PDB file of C-alpha atoms in Angstrom:
ATOM      1  CA  UNK A 277       0.000   0.000   0.000  1.00 44.00           C
ATOM      2  CA  UNK A 278       1.592   3.252  -1.151  1.00 67.00           C
ATOM      3  CA  UNK A 279       1.896   6.596   0.573  1.00 93.00           C
ATOM      4  CA  UNK A 280      -0.827   9.202   0.476  1.00 97.00           C
ATOM      5  CA  UNK A 281      -0.457  11.712  -2.367  1.00 97.00           C
ATOM      6  CA  UNK A 282      -0.245  15.426  -1.654  1.00 97.00           C
ATOM      7  CA  UNK A 283      -0.569  18.591  -3.712  1.00 97.00           C
ATOM      8  CA  UNK A 284       0.409  21.848  -2.052  1.00 96.00           C
ATOM      9  CA  UNK A 285      -2.436  24.393  -2.019  1.00 95.00           C
ATOM     10  CA  UNK A 286      -0.507  27.607  -1.469  1.00 91.00           C
ATOM     11  CA  UNK A 287       3.026  28.859  -0.825  1.00 88.00           C
ATOM     12  CA  UNK A 288       2.298  29.320   2.877  1.00 87.00           C
ATOM     13  CA  UNK A 289       0.683  26.054   3.974  1.00 82.00           C
ATOM     14  CA  UNK A 290      -1.994  23.555   3.150  1.00 97.00           C
ATOM     15  CA  UNK A 291      -2.067  20.359   1.113  1.00 98.00           C
ATOM     16  CA  UNK A 292      -4.710  18.434  -0.808  1.00 98.00           C
ATOM     17  CA  UNK A 293      -4.510  14.770   0.164  1.00 98.00           C
ATOM     18  CA  UNK A 294      -5.532  11.780  -1.966  1.00 97.00           C
ATOM     19  CA  UNK A 295      -4.528   8.156  -2.447  1.00 97.00           C
ATOM     20  CA  UNK A 296      -6.879   6.345  -0.064  1.00 97.00           C
ATOM     21  CA  UNK A 297     -10.558   5.543   0.379  1.00 97.00           C
ATOM     22  CA  UNK A 298     -11.398   8.067   3.070  1.00 98.00           C
ATOM     23  CA  UNK A 299     -14.924   6.692   3.507  1.00 97.00           C
ATOM     24  CA  UNK A 300     -13.421   3.601   5.170  1.00 97.00           C
ATOM     25  CA  UNK A 301     -11.022   3.157   8.100  1.00 98.00           C
ATOM     26  CA  UNK A 302      -7.463   3.944   7.032  1.00 97.00           C
ATOM     27  CA  UNK A 303      -4.586   1.530   7.376  1.00 97.00           C
ATOM     28  CA  UNK A 304      -2.283   2.229  10.332  1.00 97.00           C
ATOM     29  CA  UNK A 305       0.346   3.570   7.911  1.00 96.00           C
ATOM     30  CA  UNK A 306      -2.070   5.951   6.186  1.00 97.00           C
ATOM     31  CA  UNK A 307      -3.548   7.093   9.523  1.00 98.00           C
ATOM     32  CA  UNK A 308      -0.080   7.899  10.854  1.00 97.00           C
ATOM     33  CA  UNK A 309       0.845   9.702   7.635  1.00 97.00           C
ATOM     34  CA  UNK A 310      -2.325  11.806   7.751  1.00 98.00           C
ATOM     35  CA  UNK A 311      -1.391  12.942  11.258  1.00 98.00           C
ATOM     36  CA  UNK A 312       2.136  13.819  10.161  1.00 97.00           C
ATOM     37  CA  UNK A 313       0.822  15.766   7.162  1.00 97.00           C
ATOM     38  CA  UNK A 314      -1.533  17.712   9.454  1.00 98.00           C
ATOM     39  CA  UNK A 315       1.364  18.730  11.689  1.00 97.00           C
ATOM     40  CA  UNK A 316       3.526  19.622   8.704  1.00 97.00           C
ATOM     41  CA  UNK A 317       1.050  21.495   6.488  1.00 97.00           C
ATOM     42  CA  UNK A 318      -1.373  22.800   9.167  1.00 98.00           C
ATOM     43  CA  UNK A 319      -4.309  22.467   6.741  1.00 98.00           C
ATOM     44  CA  UNK A 320      -5.453  19.362   4.837  1.00 98.00           C
ATOM     45  CA  UNK A 321      -8.043  19.220   2.057  1.00 98.00           C
ATOM     46  CA  UNK A 322      -9.759  16.038   0.898  1.00 98.00           C
ATOM     47  CA  UNK A 323     -12.013  16.547  -2.140  1.00 98.00           C
ATOM     48  CA  UNK A 324     -14.989  14.829  -3.692  1.00 95.00           C
ATOM     49  CA  UNK A 325     -15.852  12.332  -0.969  1.00 96.00           C
ATOM     50  CA  UNK A 326     -19.255  11.531   0.536  1.00 97.00           C
ATOM     51  CA  UNK A 327     -18.635  11.492   4.272  1.00 98.00           C
ATOM     52  CA  UNK A 328     -20.974  10.946   7.198  1.00 97.00           C
ATOM     53  CA  UNK A 329     -20.348  12.652  10.517  1.00 98.00           C
ATOM     54  CA  UNK A 330     -18.714   9.505  11.916  1.00 98.00           C
ATOM     55  CA  UNK A 331     -16.280   9.452   8.975  1.00 98.00           C
ATOM     56  CA  UNK A 332     -15.321  13.072   9.567  1.00 98.00           C
ATOM     57  CA  UNK A 333     -14.734  12.439  13.272  1.00 98.00           C
ATOM     58  CA  UNK A 334     -12.637   9.375  12.466  1.00 98.00           C
ATOM     59  CA  UNK A 335     -10.381  11.282  10.039  1.00 98.00           C
ATOM     60  CA  UNK A 336      -9.950  14.187  12.445  1.00 98.00           C
ATOM     61  CA  UNK A 337      -8.972  11.740  15.184  1.00 98.00           C
ATOM     62  CA  UNK A 338      -5.859  10.817  13.215  1.00 98.00           C
ATOM     63  CA  UNK A 339      -4.726  14.457  13.465  1.00 98.00           C
ATOM     64  CA  UNK A 340      -5.495  15.428  17.082  1.00 98.00           C
ATOM     65  CA  UNK A 341      -7.744  14.440  20.019  1.00 98.00           C
ATOM     66  CA  UNK A 342     -11.276  14.846  18.667  1.00 98.00           C
ATOM     67  CA  UNK A 343     -14.702  15.659  20.088  1.00 96.00           C
ATOM     68  CA  UNK A 344     -17.018  12.852  19.013  1.00 93.00           C
ATOM     69  CA  UNK A 345     -20.011  15.112  18.379  1.00 92.00           C
ATOM     70  CA  UNK A 346     -20.521  17.454  15.489  1.00 95.00           C
ATOM     71  CA  UNK A 347     -22.533  20.522  14.631  1.00 93.00           C
ATOM     72  CA  UNK A 348     -23.230  22.718  11.624  1.00 92.00           C
ATOM     73  CA  UNK A 349     -22.303  26.112  10.247  1.00 91.00           C
ATOM     74  CA  UNK A 350     -25.270  27.021   8.107  1.00 89.00           C
ATOM     75  CA  UNK A 351     -27.292  29.950   6.801  1.00 87.00           C
ATOM     76  CA  UNK A 352     -30.382  27.825   6.142  1.00 83.00           C
ATOM     77  CA  UNK A 353     -32.988  27.974   8.861  1.00 70.00           C
ATOM     78  CA  UNK A 354     -33.874  24.292   8.473  1.00 69.00           C
ATOM     79  CA  UNK A 355     -30.336  23.247   9.482  1.00 64.00           C
ATOM     80  CA  UNK A 356     -29.151  23.244  13.130  1.00 60.00           C
ATOM     81  CA  UNK A 357     -26.438  25.820  13.779  1.00 58.00           C
ATOM     82  CA  UNK A 358     -28.102  28.650  11.852  1.00 57.00           C
ATOM     83  CA  UNK A 359     -25.464  31.309  11.180  1.00 61.00           C
ATOM     84  CA  UNK A 360     -25.763  35.056  10.625  1.00 62.00           C
ATOM     85  CA  UNK A 361     -25.268  36.471   7.149  1.00 69.00           C
ATOM     86  CA  UNK A 362     -22.504  38.808   8.356  1.00 75.00           C
ATOM     87  CA  UNK A 363     -18.810  38.617   7.638  1.00 86.00           C
ATOM     88  CA  UNK A 364     -16.602  36.691  10.065  1.00 92.00           C
ATOM     89  CA  UNK A 365     -13.453  38.435  11.272  1.00 95.00           C
ATOM     90  CA  UNK A 366     -10.188  36.532  11.545  1.00 97.00           C
ATOM     91  CA  UNK A 367      -9.939  34.550  14.790  1.00 97.00           C
ATOM     92  CA  UNK A 368      -9.020  31.207  16.339  1.00 97.00           C
ATOM     93  CA  UNK A 369     -11.801  29.410  18.201  1.00 96.00           C
ATOM     94  CA  UNK A 370     -11.475  29.727  22.010  1.00 94.00           C
ATOM     95  CA  UNK A 371      -8.326  31.873  21.835  1.00 95.00           C
ATOM     96  CA  UNK A 372     -10.003  34.105  24.444  1.00 93.00           C
ATOM     97  CA  UNK A 373      -9.706  31.232  26.982  1.00 91.00           C
ATOM     98  CA  UNK A 374      -5.965  30.857  26.452  1.00 92.00           C
ATOM     99  CA  UNK A 375      -6.612  27.313  25.242  1.00 93.00           C
ATOM    100  CA  UNK A 376      -7.485  27.412  21.557  1.00 95.00           C
ATOM    101  CA  UNK A 377      -8.973  24.304  19.997  1.00 97.00           C
ATOM    102  CA  UNK A 378      -6.209  22.178  18.494  1.00 98.00           C
ATOM    103  CA  UNK A 379      -8.097  21.798  15.254  1.00 98.00           C
ATOM    104  CA  UNK A 380     -11.340  22.340  13.369  1.00 98.00           C
ATOM    105  CA  UNK A 381     -12.825  20.503  10.406  1.00 98.00           C
ATOM    106  CA  UNK A 382     -15.550  21.610   8.015  1.00 98.00           C
ATOM    107  CA  UNK A 383     -17.261  19.404   5.439  1.00 98.00           C
ATOM    108  CA  UNK A 384     -19.206  21.038   2.604  1.00 98.00           C
ATOM    109  CA  UNK A 385     -22.714  19.570   2.458  1.00 96.00           C
ATOM    110  CA  UNK A 386     -24.468  22.259   0.412  1.00 95.00           C
ATOM    111  CA  UNK A 387     -22.826  25.165  -1.402  1.00 96.00           C
ATOM    112  CA  UNK A 388     -24.985  27.528  -3.421  1.00 95.00           C
ATOM    113  CA  UNK A 389     -23.945  30.002  -6.089  1.00 95.00           C
ATOM    114  CA  UNK A 390     -22.143  32.936  -4.530  1.00 93.00           C
ATOM    115  CA  UNK A 391     -21.450  31.214  -1.194  1.00 94.00           C
ATOM    116  CA  UNK A 392     -18.574  32.847   0.664  1.00 94.00           C
ATOM    117  CA  UNK A 393     -15.171  31.171   0.779  1.00 96.00           C
ATOM    118  CA  UNK A 394     -13.406  30.526   4.069  1.00 97.00           C
ATOM    119  CA  UNK A 395     -10.212  32.495   4.548  1.00 97.00           C
ATOM    120  CA  UNK A 396      -7.209  31.193   6.488  1.00 98.00           C
ATOM    121  CA  UNK A 397      -4.323  33.299   7.788  1.00 98.00           C
ATOM    122  CA  UNK A 398      -1.044  31.676   8.825  1.00 98.00           C
ATOM    123  CA  UNK A 399       0.019  33.336  12.090  1.00 98.00           C
ATOM    124  CA  UNK A 400       3.022  31.001  12.396  1.00 98.00           C
ATOM    125  CA  UNK A 401       4.471  32.000   9.033  1.00 98.00           C
ATOM    126  CA  UNK A 402       3.665  35.671   9.688  1.00 98.00           C
ATOM    127  CA  UNK A 403       5.836  35.520  12.801  1.00 98.00           C
ATOM    128  CA  UNK A 404       8.641  33.678  10.993  1.00 98.00           C
ATOM    129  CA  UNK A 405       8.836  36.336   8.269  1.00 98.00           C
ATOM    130  CA  UNK A 406       8.344  39.340  10.542  1.00 98.00           C
ATOM    131  CA  UNK A 407      11.205  41.884  10.367  1.00 98.00           C
ATOM    132  CA  UNK A 408      13.478  41.721  13.419  1.00 98.00           C
ATOM    133  CA  UNK A 409      12.587  45.172  14.852  1.00 97.00           C
ATOM    134  CA  UNK A 410       8.886  44.337  14.566  1.00 98.00           C
ATOM    135  CA  UNK A 411       9.470  40.935  16.194  1.00 98.00           C
ATOM    136  CA  UNK A 412      11.245  42.548  19.113  1.00 97.00           C
ATOM    137  CA  UNK A 413       8.432  45.051  19.578  1.00 97.00           C
ATOM    138  CA  UNK A 414       5.596  42.516  19.650  1.00 98.00           C
ATOM    139  CA  UNK A 415       7.480  39.798  21.511  1.00 98.00           C
ATOM    140  CA  UNK A 416       7.591  42.160  24.484  1.00 97.00           C
ATOM    141  CA  UNK A 417       3.831  42.810  24.526  1.00 98.00           C
ATOM    142  CA  UNK A 418       0.980  40.890  26.117  1.00 98.00           C
ATOM    143  CA  UNK A 419      -2.471  41.079  24.552  1.00 98.00           C
ATOM    144  CA  UNK A 420      -5.902  40.790  26.154  1.00 96.00           C
ATOM    145  CA  UNK A 421      -8.031  38.347  24.161  1.00 96.00           C
ATOM    146  CA  UNK A 422     -11.759  38.902  24.569  1.00 94.00           C
ATOM    147  CA  UNK A 423     -14.973  37.119  23.565  1.00 90.00           C
ATOM    148  CA  UNK A 424     -17.912  39.395  22.831  1.00 70.00           C
ATOM    149  CA  UNK A 425     -20.435  37.200  24.610  1.00 68.00           C
ATOM    150  CA  UNK A 426     -23.017  39.902  25.255  1.00 65.00           C
ATOM    151  CA  UNK A 427     -24.324  40.451  21.746  1.00 68.00           C
ATOM    152  CA  UNK A 428     -22.395  37.621  20.094  1.00 68.00           C
ATOM    153  CA  UNK A 429     -21.314  39.705  17.108  1.00 76.00           C
ATOM    154  CA  UNK A 430     -18.521  38.009  15.177  1.00 84.00           C
ATOM    155  CA  UNK A 431     -18.137  40.945  12.781  1.00 87.00           C
ATOM    156  CA  UNK A 432     -17.224  43.528  15.448  1.00 89.00           C
ATOM    157  CA  UNK A 433     -13.549  43.826  16.526  1.00 93.00           C
ATOM    158  CA  UNK A 434     -12.962  43.211  20.230  1.00 92.00           C
ATOM    159  CA  UNK A 435     -11.033  46.462  20.517  1.00 93.00           C
ATOM    160  CA  UNK A 436     -14.222  48.461  19.908  1.00 90.00           C
ATOM    161  CA  UNK A 437     -15.708  46.940  23.083  1.00 85.00           C
ATOM    162  CA  UNK A 438     -14.084  48.821  25.943  1.00 81.00           C
ATOM    163  CA  UNK A 439     -14.402  46.426  28.886  1.00 85.00           C
ATOM    164  CA  UNK A 440     -13.531  47.726  32.364  1.00 84.00           C
ATOM    165  CA  UNK A 441     -11.100  45.624  34.395  1.00 86.00           C
ATOM    166  CA  UNK A 442     -13.815  44.701  36.889  1.00 89.00           C
ATOM    167  CA  UNK A 443     -16.339  43.543  34.234  1.00 88.00           C
ATOM    168  CA  UNK A 444     -17.792  40.121  35.120  1.00 85.00           C
ATOM    169  CA  UNK A 445     -15.637  37.423  33.556  1.00 83.00           C
ATOM    170  CA  UNK A 446     -18.536  35.029  33.078  1.00 81.00           C
ATOM    171  CA  UNK A 447     -19.990  37.512  30.564  1.00 81.00           C
ATOM    172  CA  UNK A 448     -16.833  39.028  29.121  1.00 86.00           C
ATOM    173  CA  UNK A 449     -14.641  35.937  28.798  1.00 89.00           C
ATOM    174  CA  UNK A 450     -11.056  37.087  28.471  1.00 93.00           C
ATOM    175  CA  UNK A 451      -7.463  36.167  29.125  1.00 93.00           C
ATOM    176  CA  UNK A 452      -4.070  37.835  28.802  1.00 96.00           C
ATOM    177  CA  UNK A 453      -1.530  36.057  26.592  1.00 97.00           C
ATOM    178  CA  UNK A 454       1.910  36.808  25.167  1.00 98.00           C
ATOM    179  CA  UNK A 455       1.330  38.309  21.723  1.00 98.00           C
ATOM    180  CA  UNK A 456       3.855  35.793  20.416  1.00 98.00           C
ATOM    181  CA  UNK A 457       2.988  32.473  22.024  1.00 98.00           C
ATOM    182  CA  UNK A 458       4.116  28.878  21.489  1.00 98.00           C
ATOM    183  CA  UNK A 459       2.011  26.059  20.067  1.00 98.00           C
ATOM    184  CA  UNK A 460       1.377  23.595  22.891  1.00 95.00           C
ATOM    185  CA  UNK A 461       2.033  20.743  20.459  1.00 95.00           C
ATOM    186  CA  UNK A 462       5.544  21.177  19.117  1.00 94.00           C
ATOM    187  CA  UNK A 463       6.236  24.644  20.537  1.00 97.00           C
ATOM    188  CA  UNK A 464       6.200  26.624  17.265  1.00 98.00           C
ATOM    189  CA  UNK A 465       5.952  30.399  17.868  1.00 98.00           C
ATOM    190  CA  UNK A 466       2.946  32.192  16.360  1.00 98.00           C
ATOM    191  CA  UNK A 467       1.007  35.452  16.671  1.00 98.00           C
ATOM    192  CA  UNK A 468      -2.013  35.175  18.967  1.00 98.00           C
ATOM    193  CA  UNK A 469      -3.704  38.499  18.191  1.00 98.00           C
ATOM    194  CA  UNK A 470      -6.559  38.499  15.662  1.00 97.00           C
ATOM    195  CA  UNK A 471      -9.158  41.140  14.706  1.00 96.00           C
ATOM    196  CA  UNK A 472     -12.173  39.476  16.260  1.00 95.00           C
ATOM    197  CA  UNK A 473     -10.676  38.802  19.706  1.00 95.00           C
ATOM    198  CA  UNK A 474      -7.692  41.111  20.363  1.00 97.00           C
ATOM    199  CA  UNK A 475      -8.869  43.876  22.690  1.00 96.00           C
ATOM    200  CA  UNK A 476      -5.668  45.765  23.512  1.00 97.00           C
ATOM    201  CA  UNK A 477      -2.042  45.428  24.506  1.00 98.00           C
ATOM    202  CA  UNK A 478      -1.307  45.505  28.210  1.00 97.00           C
ATOM    203  CA  UNK A 479       0.674  48.505  29.450  1.00 96.00           C
ATOM    204  CA  UNK A 480      -0.270  50.827  26.578  1.00 97.00           C
ATOM    205  CA  UNK A 481      -2.940  53.454  26.180  1.00 96.00           C
ATOM    206  CA  UNK A 482      -5.902  52.481  24.030  1.00 95.00           C
ATOM    207  CA  UNK A 483      -4.765  54.885  21.308  1.00 96.00           C
ATOM    208  CA  UNK A 484      -1.262  53.397  21.347  1.00 98.00           C
ATOM    209  CA  UNK A 485      -2.722  49.900  21.317  1.00 98.00           C
ATOM    210  CA  UNK A 486      -4.961  50.683  18.341  1.00 97.00           C
ATOM    211  CA  UNK A 487      -1.979  51.979  16.379  1.00 98.00           C
ATOM    212  CA  UNK A 488      -0.019  48.817  17.166  1.00 98.00           C
ATOM    213  CA  UNK A 489      -2.943  46.580  16.203  1.00 98.00           C
ATOM    214  CA  UNK A 490      -3.314  48.489  12.912  1.00 98.00           C
ATOM    215  CA  UNK A 491       0.375  47.890  12.230  1.00 98.00           C
ATOM    216  CA  UNK A 492       0.205  44.198  13.140  1.00 98.00           C
ATOM    217  CA  UNK A 493      -2.950  43.375  11.176  1.00 98.00           C
ATOM    218  CA  UNK A 494      -1.786  45.405   8.197  1.00 98.00           C
ATOM    219  CA  UNK A 495       1.294  43.207   8.108  1.00 98.00           C
ATOM    220  CA  UNK A 496      -0.605  39.935   8.656  1.00 98.00           C
ATOM    221  CA  UNK A 497      -3.098  40.751   5.891  1.00 97.00           C
ATOM    222  CA  UNK A 498      -0.464  40.377   3.195  1.00 97.00           C
ATOM    223  CA  UNK A 499      -1.415  37.869   0.502  1.00 96.00           C
ATOM    224  CA  UNK A 500       1.584  35.685   1.330  1.00 96.00           C
ATOM    225  CA  UNK A 501      -0.039  34.707   4.638  1.00 97.00           C
ATOM    226  CA  UNK A 502      -3.609  34.080   3.402  1.00 97.00           C
ATOM    227  CA  UNK A 503      -5.279  31.135   1.670  1.00 97.00           C
ATOM    228  CA  UNK A 504      -8.893  31.476   0.534  1.00 96.00           C
ATOM    229  CA  UNK A 505     -10.862  28.283  -0.041  1.00 97.00           C
ATOM    230  CA  UNK A 506     -13.842  28.312  -2.387  1.00 97.00           C
ATOM    231  CA  UNK A 507     -16.030  25.419  -1.307  1.00 97.00           C
ATOM    232  CA  UNK A 508     -17.340  22.645  -3.528  1.00 97.00           C
ATOM    233  CA  UNK A 509     -19.772  20.028  -2.125  1.00 98.00           C
ATOM    234  CA  UNK A 510     -17.768  17.078  -0.853  1.00 98.00           C
ATOM    235  CA  UNK A 511     -14.794  19.175   0.287  1.00 98.00           C
ATOM    236  CA  UNK A 512     -13.364  18.278   3.699  1.00 98.00           C
ATOM    237  CA  UNK A 513     -10.878  20.611   5.379  1.00 98.00           C
ATOM    238  CA  UNK A 514      -9.053  19.868   8.635  1.00 98.00           C
ATOM    239  CA  UNK A 515      -6.928  22.706   9.992  1.00 98.00           C
ATOM    240  CA  UNK A 516      -4.744  23.646  12.944  1.00 98.00           C
ATOM    241  CA  UNK A 517      -6.822  26.192  14.849  1.00 98.00           C
ATOM    242  CA  UNK A 518      -3.896  27.311  17.013  1.00 98.00           C
ATOM    243  CA  UNK A 519      -1.642  28.813  14.345  1.00 98.00           C
ATOM    244  CA  UNK A 520      -4.180  29.306  11.541  1.00 98.00           C
ATOM    245  CA  UNK A 521      -6.738  32.066  12.020  1.00 98.00           C
ATOM    246  CA  UNK A 522      -9.911  31.796   9.963  1.00 98.00           C
ATOM    247  CA  UNK A 523     -12.649  34.124   8.758  1.00 96.00           C
ATOM    248  CA  UNK A 524     -15.269  34.510   6.079  1.00 94.00           C
ATOM    249  CA  UNK A 525     -16.390  37.156   3.667  1.00 90.00           C
ATOM    250  CA  UNK A 526     -20.008  38.349   3.808  1.00 89.00           C
ATOM    251  CA  UNK A 527     -22.421  35.555   2.862  1.00 88.00           C
ATOM    252  CA  UNK A 528     -25.950  36.636   1.949  1.00 83.00           C
ATOM    253  CA  UNK A 529     -29.006  34.578   2.871  1.00 82.00           C
ATOM    254  CA  UNK A 530     -29.673  33.832  -0.791  1.00 87.00           C
ATOM    255  CA  UNK A 531     -26.325  31.982  -1.120  1.00 91.00           C
ATOM    256  CA  UNK A 532     -26.986  28.709   0.664  1.00 91.00           C
ATOM    257  CA  UNK A 533     -24.027  27.410   2.658  1.00 93.00           C
ATOM    258  CA  UNK A 534     -24.173  24.317   4.883  1.00 93.00           C
ATOM    259  CA  UNK A 535     -20.997  22.935   6.447  1.00 95.00           C
ATOM    260  CA  UNK A 536     -20.691  20.176   9.050  1.00 96.00           C
ATOM    261  CA  UNK A 537     -18.239  21.048  11.834  1.00 97.00           C
ATOM    262  CA  UNK A 538     -16.041  18.798  13.976  1.00 98.00           C
ATOM    263  CA  UNK A 539     -13.668  20.169  16.639  1.00 98.00           C
ATOM    264  CA  UNK A 540     -10.421  18.786  18.029  1.00 98.00           C
ATOM    265  CA  UNK A 541      -9.099  19.466  21.515  1.00 97.00           C
ATOM    266  CA  UNK A 542      -7.459  17.848  24.513  1.00 94.00           C
ATOM    267  CA  UNK A 543     -10.143  19.516  26.663  1.00 91.00           C
ATOM    268  CA  UNK A 544     -13.896  18.977  26.517  1.00 89.00           C
ATOM    269  CA  UNK A 545     -16.211  21.860  25.606  1.00 83.00           C
ATOM    270  CA  UNK A 546     -17.451  21.927  29.204  1.00 83.00           C
ATOM    271  CA  UNK A 547     -13.873  22.267  30.466  1.00 88.00           C
ATOM    272  CA  UNK A 548     -13.191  25.087  28.019  1.00 84.00           C
ATOM    273  CA  UNK A 549     -16.355  26.955  29.015  1.00 78.00           C
ATOM    274  CA  UNK A 550     -16.315  26.194  32.734  1.00 79.00           C
ATOM    275  CA  UNK A 551     -17.407  29.202  34.788  1.00 66.00           C
ATOM    276  CA  UNK A 552     -18.735  31.208  31.823  1.00 69.00           C
ATOM    277  CA  UNK A 553     -22.212  32.140  30.649  1.00 61.00           C
ATOM    278  CA  UNK A 554     -21.903  29.349  28.069  1.00 59.00           C
ATOM    279  CA  UNK A 555     -21.223  26.575  30.603  1.00 55.00           C
ATOM    280  CA  UNK A 556     -24.526  24.902  29.697  1.00 46.00           C
ATOM    281  CA  UNK A 557     -23.717  24.739  25.996  1.00 42.00           C
ATOM    282  CA  UNK A 558     -24.738  21.489  24.301  1.00 39.00           C
ATOM    283  CA  UNK A 559     -23.468  19.987  21.065  1.00 37.00           C
ATOM    284  CA  UNK A 560     -25.423  18.323  18.291  1.00 33.00           C
ATOM    285  CA  UNK A 561     -24.613  15.012  16.717  1.00 28.00           C
TER     286      UNK A 561
END
């Protein structure tokens, strides 16, 4: 049985994987190779396969510890997980807890004409290529990462929500992290701050912080750090949620978009949300 076949998707990361029947359990060799490819390329694409939720969970489990339930990202009211038709700012899921999910997977079930692509930004590569003076500046800053849990708007930058220090943490879930942190699997340095969740840098004024965030995001928004995936039904993507930030352009209600979502983490959802207003969250399978 030969090795899996890969085709690189972009100069920064990502690989399309083929060479096996992904609807069936993989051989031990292929399962191990899929995990290695995930750690190497950070984003894997498998195309043109009809997968059930159990298949998606099984494939994700070769890459990282996986949650055995799944949900949906959808703009159709008849599908659980109904999503707003707004844009989605760059972020990493649960970065505001200091314990980002290890990985996320989406499987395209229904993609209508004009459906928005998903955008991925490589915060590991952005750090690697950052000029030395800029590295030194941001390596010495801590950033407050914030979840806007009051109105749940994913299209509003966290820095526009001025949260007092004594604001209740069960409503305004937040944590302070080094702006340049290390991946807890492998230790690779990457930039934590992202538009949706970065509130401000500690030890600066808000005006100073805004200027620094403008500088950082202006740099990270360069094409060399971004891959945009235009979905086709049957596409499966598994990505490293720690070092890859993701977002979405505006998707109108008339452009149907239904994706099944599986998450990967060494903590349960209840552990991640313990003590917050979302502690009673349930998942759908």
